Amino acid sequence: MEASSSRSRSGSTTQKRCRAVGAAGSGLTVQALNDDALRSVFSCLDDHFDLARCSAVCSSWNRIIKTADVMRDLYYKRNPQARGSSSDISMKSYFEELAMDEHVSSLSRGSAEVYQWSGHPLRATLCRMKSGLILTGVGDKILRLWSAESCKFMNEYNVPNAKTLVDFDFDENKVVGLTSSQFCIWRRNEPRSIFQSGGASFHHGSCMSYADPEVVIGCEDGRAFVYDMYSRSCSSIFR
Amino acid sequence: MAAPESGDGNNGAARMVTLISSDNTRFEVEAAAASLSQTLQLTILDGGGGGGDGIPLPNVDSATLSKVLEYCIKHAPAAANGGAPNATAVDRAELERFDNEFVNIDQSVLYSLIMAAHNLEIEGLQSLVAKKVADMIKGKSPMEIRRTLGFPDPTPEEQAEMNAHMLEYGWAYE
């Protein structure tokens, strides 16, 4: 009863759009697969990196991977304890966590390459890393920016008025530094600061975080000051 | 070996059903084999497919159907005794060998099989073929995946989309 299996009856040029009705011999392409079929393929992948790369293959794959929550399903499959306890976790923090997990496991899996270089004449006690860049400082009068990939020096920023920095942060345009009673702003491509706050409004600042357009400064007395970077004024104080 | 049984029914007991492909080829198989398809199982339980009637499968062509039935006939005995319990290691190894061999086929046939397995709801075949495609994807960049699976070269517009999508999961490209 076996039918003759003449699989390549015609060329593979024509039937791109034929869905389930396509004949096996007439060149069904991968683009003829429907959502269900693709979902079954994606659910066989057990690596988030493969899924992430699949999502960039074409827009319909991207849509399916997003809407079908295959990423999340795989995350729960690999981390059963996470199910339920944090079901509302946003996609963004979920991916942050995922990237960190992958980072940690790749470090613990095999050998790591360690690069070491002299960045400051005095010991630098703080560094921040973002989008392939490392900013180092605290300990002397200067902040230095490095490429995380090549360890190359990229730029430096002078701390004005012989003050001592206690914390700093940066984004693609600006560097923001904190001394005990002031904060300073640098443009990423200039060594001299373009703005220093007028002191007096806070004392004993000990830490800061910066998310354009606001900078939040935590002080030793337990107060947090929120500054607007553009109006350069304190917009709120939290106790 | 294992040419699909031609349904001469030499044990006299096996019930046969007839399936008709989209291009009107008739296939006669044991009901037990056809019943691996959830879709067909219902019809067969209702007594359909026997005698001169046949069950039409307008979405499956004869080349694909013969391939699907090759799978069903091979897997029917194991499915009948509930899979693993009675199966010897040798039996299982043989099925595994068959499966590996079975998906060693042209991509266009593979894609037709995926669609047919979904249409007919044959669970084992669905996952076998899906896994084969997934294996072709693993460890590759988006562009390599496109090439491997036979996508056409991306238009500039599609290339821009790909770049944008790659930014969404930047950590996957380090």
PDB file of N, CA, C and O in Angstrom, chain B residues 112-157:
ATOM      1  N   SER B 112       6.713  19.370   5.768  1.00  0.00           N
ATOM      2  CA  SER B 112       5.410  18.758   5.469  1.00  0.00           C
ATOM      3  C   SER B 112       4.994  17.818   6.594  1.00  0.00           C
ATOM      4  O   SER B 112       3.827  17.754   6.965  1.00  0.00           O
ATOM      5  N   LEU B 113       5.984  17.102   7.139  1.00  0.00           N
ATOM      6  CA  LEU B 113       5.694  16.175   8.235  1.00  0.00           C
ATOM      7  C   LEU B 113       5.225  16.909   9.487  1.00  0.00           C
ATOM      8  O   LEU B 113       4.315  16.461  10.183  1.00  0.00           O
ATOM      9  N   ILE B 114       5.869  18.040   9.786  1.00  0.00           N
ATOM     10  CA  ILE B 114       5.445  18.812  10.960  1.00  0.00           C
ATOM     11  C   ILE B 114       3.984  19.198  10.809  1.00  0.00           C
ATOM     12  O   ILE B 114       3.173  19.010  11.723  1.00  0.00           O
ATOM     13  N   MET B 115       3.644  19.735   9.630  1.00  0.00           N
ATOM     14  CA  MET B 115       2.273  20.183   9.424  1.00  0.00           C
ATOM     15  C   MET B 115       1.303  19.011   9.521  1.00  0.00           C
ATOM     16  O   MET B 115       0.243  19.113  10.144  1.00  0.00           O
ATOM     17  N   ALA B 116       1.684  17.877   8.913  1.00  0.00           N
ATOM     18  CA  ALA B 116       0.803  16.714   8.952  1.00  0.00           C
ATOM     19  C   ALA B 116       0.655  16.185  10.381  1.00  0.00           C
ATOM     20  O   ALA B 116      -0.446  15.846  10.814  1.00  0.00           O
ATOM     21  N   ALA B 117       1.771  16.149  11.116  1.00  0.00           N
ATOM     22  CA  ALA B 117       1.729  15.636  12.490  1.00  0.00           C
ATOM     23  C   ALA B 117       0.819  16.507  13.352  1.00  0.00           C
ATOM     24  O   ALA B 117       0.117  16.007  14.238  1.00  0.00           O
ATOM     25  N   HIS B 118       0.818  17.810  13.060  1.00  0.00           N
ATOM     26  CA  HIS B 118      -0.065  18.705  13.816  1.00  0.00           C
ATOM     27  C   HIS B 118      -1.517  18.529  13.393  1.00  0.00           C
ATOM     28  O   HIS B 118      -2.412  18.477  14.233  1.00  0.00           O
ATOM     29  N   ASN B 119      -1.732  18.441  12.095  1.00  0.00           N
ATOM     30  CA  ASN B 119      -3.092  18.239  11.604  1.00  0.00           C
ATOM     31  C   ASN B 119      -3.706  16.964  12.150  1.00  0.00           C
ATOM     32  O   ASN B 119      -4.869  16.935  12.537  1.00  0.00           O
ATOM     33  N   LEU B 120      -2.904  15.903  12.141  1.00  0.00           N
ATOM     34  CA  LEU B 120      -3.411  14.594  12.548  1.00  0.00           C
ATOM     35  C   LEU B 120      -3.240  14.353  14.048  1.00  0.00           C
ATOM     36  O   LEU B 120      -3.681  13.329  14.564  1.00  0.00           O
ATOM     37  N   GLU B 121      -2.588  15.300  14.715  1.00  0.00           N
ATOM     38  CA  GLU B 121      -2.327  15.175  16.150  1.00  0.00           C
ATOM     39  C   GLU B 121      -1.671  13.843  16.502  1.00  0.00           C
ATOM     40  O   GLU B 121      -2.238  13.035  17.243  1.00  0.00           O
ATOM     41  N   ILE B 122      -0.495  13.647  15.953  1.00  0.00           N
ATOM     42  CA  ILE B 122       0.291  12.471  16.317  1.00  0.00           C
ATOM     43  C   ILE B 122       1.426  12.946  17.215  1.00  0.00           C
ATOM     44  O   ILE B 122       2.438  13.470  16.745  1.00  0.00           O
ATOM     45  N   GLU B 123       1.226  12.774  18.499  1.00  0.00           N
ATOM     46  CA  GLU B 123       2.093  13.420  19.471  1.00  0.00           C
ATOM     47  C   GLU B 123       3.577  13.068  19.291  1.00  0.00           C
ATOM     48  O   GLU B 123       4.427  13.944  19.231  1.00  0.00           O
ATOM     49  N   GLY B 124       3.844  11.776  19.213  1.00  0.00           N
ATOM     50  CA  GLY B 124       5.235  11.337  19.119  1.00  0.00           C
ATOM     51  C   GLY B 124       5.921  11.895  17.888  1.00  0.00           C
ATOM     52  O   GLY B 124       7.079  12.329  17.949  1.00  0.00           O
ATOM     53  N   LEU B 125       5.207  11.910  16.787  1.00  0.00           N
ATOM     54  CA  LEU B 125       5.779  12.408  15.535  1.00  0.00           C
ATOM     55  C   LEU B 125       5.997  13.921  15.606  1.00  0.00           C
ATOM     56  O   LEU B 125       7.008  14.432  15.147  1.00  0.00           O
ATOM     57  N   GLN B 126       5.031  14.615  16.234  1.00  0.00           N
ATOM     58  CA  GLN B 126       5.185  16.058  16.409  1.00  0.00           C
ATOM     59  C   GLN B 126       6.488  16.371  17.110  1.00  0.00           C
ATOM     60  O   GLN B 126       7.280  17.188  16.660  1.00  0.00           O
ATOM     61  N   SER B 127       6.718  15.693  18.241  1.00  0.00           N
ATOM     62  CA  SER B 127       7.908  16.057  18.996  1.00  0.00           C
ATOM     63  C   SER B 127       9.174  15.553  18.312  1.00  0.00           C
ATOM     64  O   SER B 127      10.215  16.207  18.381  1.00  0.00           O
ATOM     65  N   LEU B 128       9.084  14.425  17.636  1.00  0.00           N
ATOM     66  CA  LEU B 128      10.263  13.927  16.911  1.00  0.00           C
ATOM     67  C   LEU B 128      10.723  14.935  15.850  1.00  0.00           C
ATOM     68  O   LEU B 128      11.897  15.274  15.757  1.00  0.00           O
ATOM     69  N   VAL B 129       9.777  15.430  15.074  1.00  0.00           N
ATOM     70  CA  VAL B 129      10.140  16.338  13.983  1.00  0.00           C
ATOM     71  C   VAL B 129      10.515  17.715  14.525  1.00  0.00           C
ATOM     72  O   VAL B 129      11.451  18.351  14.042  1.00  0.00           O
ATOM     73  N   ALA B 130       9.775  18.171  15.548  1.00  0.00           N
ATOM     74  CA  ALA B 130      10.098  19.473  16.135  1.00  0.00           C
ATOM     75  C   ALA B 130      11.514  19.448  16.700  1.00  0.00           C
ATOM     76  O   ALA B 130      12.278  20.404  16.555  1.00  0.00           O
ATOM     77  N   LYS B 131      11.863  18.331  17.334  1.00  0.00           N
ATOM     78  CA  LYS B 131      13.186  18.218  17.921  1.00  0.00           C
ATOM     79  C   LYS B 131      14.257  18.247  16.831  1.00  0.00           C
ATOM     80  O   LYS B 131      15.321  18.841  17.016  1.00  0.00           O
ATOM     81  N   LYS B 132      13.959  17.619  15.727  1.00  0.00           N
ATOM     82  CA  LYS B 132      14.923  17.614  14.617  1.00  0.00           C
ATOM     83  C   LYS B 132      15.188  19.053  14.133  1.00  0.00           C
ATOM     84  O   LYS B 132      16.331  19.449  13.931  1.00  0.00           O
ATOM     85  N   VAL B 133      14.105  19.835  13.966  1.00  0.00           N
ATOM     86  CA  VAL B 133      14.283  21.221  13.521  1.00  0.00           C
ATOM     87  C   VAL B 133      15.020  22.029  14.595  1.00  0.00           C
ATOM     88  O   VAL B 133      15.923  22.817  14.297  1.00  0.00           O
ATOM     89  N   ALA B 134      14.659  21.789  15.868  1.00  0.00           N
ATOM     90  CA  ALA B 134      15.329  22.503  16.957  1.00  0.00           C
ATOM     91  C   ALA B 134      16.829  22.202  16.948  1.00  0.00           C
ATOM     92  O   ALA B 134      17.650  23.096  17.152  1.00  0.00           O
ATOM     93  N   ASP B 135      17.188  20.947  16.664  1.00  0.00           N
ATOM     94  CA  ASP B 135      18.609  20.589  16.615  1.00  0.00           C
ATOM     95  C   ASP B 135      19.339  21.344  15.512  1.00  0.00           C
ATOM     96  O   ASP B 135      20.521  21.631  15.622  1.00  0.00           O
ATOM     97  N   MET B 136      18.606  21.662  14.437  1.00  0.00           N
ATOM     98  CA  MET B 136      19.227  22.403  13.344  1.00  0.00           C
ATOM     99  C   MET B 136      19.440  23.870  13.713  1.00  0.00           C
ATOM    100  O   MET B 136      20.206  24.580  13.066  1.00  0.00           O
ATOM    101  N   ILE B 137      18.728  24.321  14.761  1.00  0.00           N
ATOM    102  CA  ILE B 137      18.777  25.730  15.162  1.00  0.00           C
ATOM    103  C   ILE B 137      19.864  25.983  16.216  1.00  0.00           C
ATOM    104  O   ILE B 137      20.504  27.022  16.228  1.00  0.00           O
ATOM    105  N   LYS B 138      20.068  24.986  17.069  1.00  0.00           N
ATOM    106  CA  LYS B 138      20.889  25.184  18.272  1.00  0.00           C
ATOM    107  C   LYS B 138      22.268  25.762  17.979  1.00  0.00           C
ATOM    108  O   LYS B 138      22.957  25.328  17.064  1.00  0.00           O
ATOM    109  N   GLY B 139      22.618  26.754  18.800  1.00  0.00           N
ATOM    110  CA  GLY B 139      23.968  27.295  18.749  1.00  0.00           C
ATOM    111  C   GLY B 139      24.255  28.201  17.559  1.00  0.00           C
ATOM    112  O   GLY B 139      25.394  28.603  17.357  1.00  0.00           O
ATOM    113  N   LYS B 140      23.228  28.517  16.781  1.00  0.00           N
ATOM    114  CA  LYS B 140      23.476  29.325  15.588  1.00  0.00           C
ATOM    115  C   LYS B 140      23.021  30.768  15.776  1.00  0.00           C
ATOM    116  O   LYS B 140      22.137  31.055  16.568  1.00  0.00           O
ATOM    117  N   SER B 141      23.626  31.661  15.015  1.00  0.00           N
ATOM    118  CA  SER B 141      23.205  33.060  15.016  1.00  0.00           C
ATOM    119  C   SER B 141      21.936  33.178  14.165  1.00  0.00           C
ATOM    120  O   SER B 141      21.632  32.282  13.378  1.00  0.00           O
ATOM    121  N   PRO B 142      21.182  34.296  14.335  1.00  0.00           N
ATOM    122  CA  PRO B 142      19.956  34.449  13.534  1.00  0.00           C
ATOM    123  C   PRO B 142      20.206  34.266  12.034  1.00  0.00           C
ATOM    124  O   PRO B 142      19.438  33.623  11.333  1.00  0.00           O
ATOM    125  N   MET B 143      21.315  34.819  11.562  1.00  0.00           N
ATOM    126  CA  MET B 143      21.609  34.726  10.130  1.00  0.00           C
ATOM    127  C   MET B 143      21.919  33.284   9.741  1.00  0.00           C
ATOM    128  O   MET B 143      21.471  32.808   8.685  1.00  0.00           O
ATOM    129  N   GLU B 144      22.667  32.589  10.585  1.00  0.00           N
ATOM    130  CA  GLU B 144      22.976  31.180  10.303  1.00  0.00           C
ATOM    131  C   GLU B 144      21.716  30.335  10.312  1.00  0.00           C
ATOM    132  O   GLU B 144      21.564  29.412   9.515  1.00  0.00           O
ATOM    133  N   ILE B 145      20.797  30.660  11.222  1.00  0.00           N
ATOM    134  CA  ILE B 145      19.534  29.927  11.267  1.00  0.00           C
ATOM    135  C   ILE B 145      18.774  30.122   9.964  1.00  0.00           C
ATOM    136  O   ILE B 145      18.268  29.178   9.361  1.00  0.00           O
ATOM    137  N   ARG B 146      18.736  31.371   9.516  1.00  0.00           N
ATOM    138  CA  ARG B 146      18.027  31.649   8.256  1.00  0.00           C
ATOM    139  C   ARG B 146      18.618  30.834   7.110  1.00  0.00           C
ATOM    140  O   ARG B 146      17.897  30.236   6.325  1.00  0.00           O
ATOM    141  N   ARG B 147      19.939  30.810   7.044  1.00  0.00           N
ATOM    142  CA  ARG B 147      20.582  30.064   5.960  1.00  0.00           C
ATOM    143  C   ARG B 147      20.325  28.573   6.085  1.00  0.00           C
ATOM    144  O   ARG B 147      19.980  27.903   5.113  1.00  0.00           O
ATOM    145  N   THR B 148      20.476  28.055   7.298  1.00  0.00           N
ATOM    146  CA  THR B 148      20.313  26.607   7.497  1.00  0.00           C
ATOM    147  C   THR B 148      18.916  26.146   7.123  1.00  0.00           C
ATOM    148  O   THR B 148      18.733  25.088   6.531  1.00  0.00           O
ATOM    149  N   LEU B 149      17.914  26.955   7.502  1.00  0.00           N
ATOM    150  CA  LEU B 149      16.540  26.515   7.280  1.00  0.00           C
ATOM    151  C   LEU B 149      15.989  26.965   5.930  1.00  0.00           C
ATOM    152  O   LEU B 149      14.826  26.740   5.628  1.00  0.00           O
ATOM    153  N   GLY B 150      16.811  27.605   5.146  1.00  0.00           N
ATOM    154  CA  GLY B 150      16.391  27.935   3.793  1.00  0.00           C
ATOM    155  C   GLY B 150      15.505  29.161   3.663  1.00  0.00           C
ATOM    156  O   GLY B 150      14.700  29.246   2.732  1.00  0.00           O
ATOM    157  N   PHE B 151      15.649  30.118   4.596  1.00  0.00           N
ATOM    158  CA  PHE B 151      14.979  31.409   4.391  1.00  0.00           C
ATOM    159  C   PHE B 151      15.631  32.114   3.206  1.00  0.00           C
ATOM    160  O   PHE B 151      16.826  31.937   2.982  1.00  0.00           O
ATOM    161  N   PRO B 152      14.881  32.931   2.498  1.00  0.00           N
ATOM    162  CA  PRO B 152      15.531  33.757   1.474  1.00  0.00           C
ATOM    163  C   PRO B 152      16.403  34.812   2.155  1.00  0.00           C
ATOM    164  O   PRO B 152      16.212  35.101   3.338  1.00  0.00           O
ATOM    165  N   ASP B 153      17.350  35.368   1.416  1.00  0.00           N
ATOM    166  CA  ASP B 153      18.170  36.438   1.991  1.00  0.00           C
ATOM    167  C   ASP B 153      17.273  37.582   2.439  1.00  0.00           C
ATOM    168  O   ASP B 153      16.326  37.937   1.749  1.00  0.00           O
ATOM    169  N   PRO B 154      17.569  38.172   3.606  1.00  0.00           N
ATOM    170  CA  PRO B 154      16.680  39.230   4.106  1.00  0.00           C
ATOM    171  C   PRO B 154      16.746  40.486   3.240  1.00  0.00           C
ATOM    172  O   PRO B 154      17.814  40.838   2.744  1.00  0.00           O
ATOM    173  N   THR B 155      15.601  41.115   3.060  1.00  0.00           N
ATOM    174  CA  THR B 155      15.583  42.427   2.413  1.00  0.00           C
ATOM    175  C   THR B 155      16.185  43.433   3.390  1.00  0.00           C
ATOM    176  O   THR B 155      16.282  43.144   4.583  1.00  0.00           O
ATOM    177  N   PRO B 156      16.600  44.600   2.902  1.00  0.00           N
ATOM    178  CA  PRO B 156      17.144  45.610   3.827  1.00  0.00           C
ATOM    179  C   PRO B 156      16.174  45.893   4.982  1.00  0.00           C
ATOM    180  O   PRO B 156      16.596  46.084   6.124  1.00  0.00           O
ATOM    181  N   GLU B 157      14.895  45.887   4.660  1.00  0.00           N
ATOM    182  CA  GLU B 157      13.880  46.132   5.681  1.00  0.00           C
ATOM    183  C   GLU B 157      13.917  45.027   6.759  1.00  0.00           C
ATOM    184  O   GLU B 157      13.910  45.297   7.951  1.00  0.00           O
TER     185      GLU B 157
END
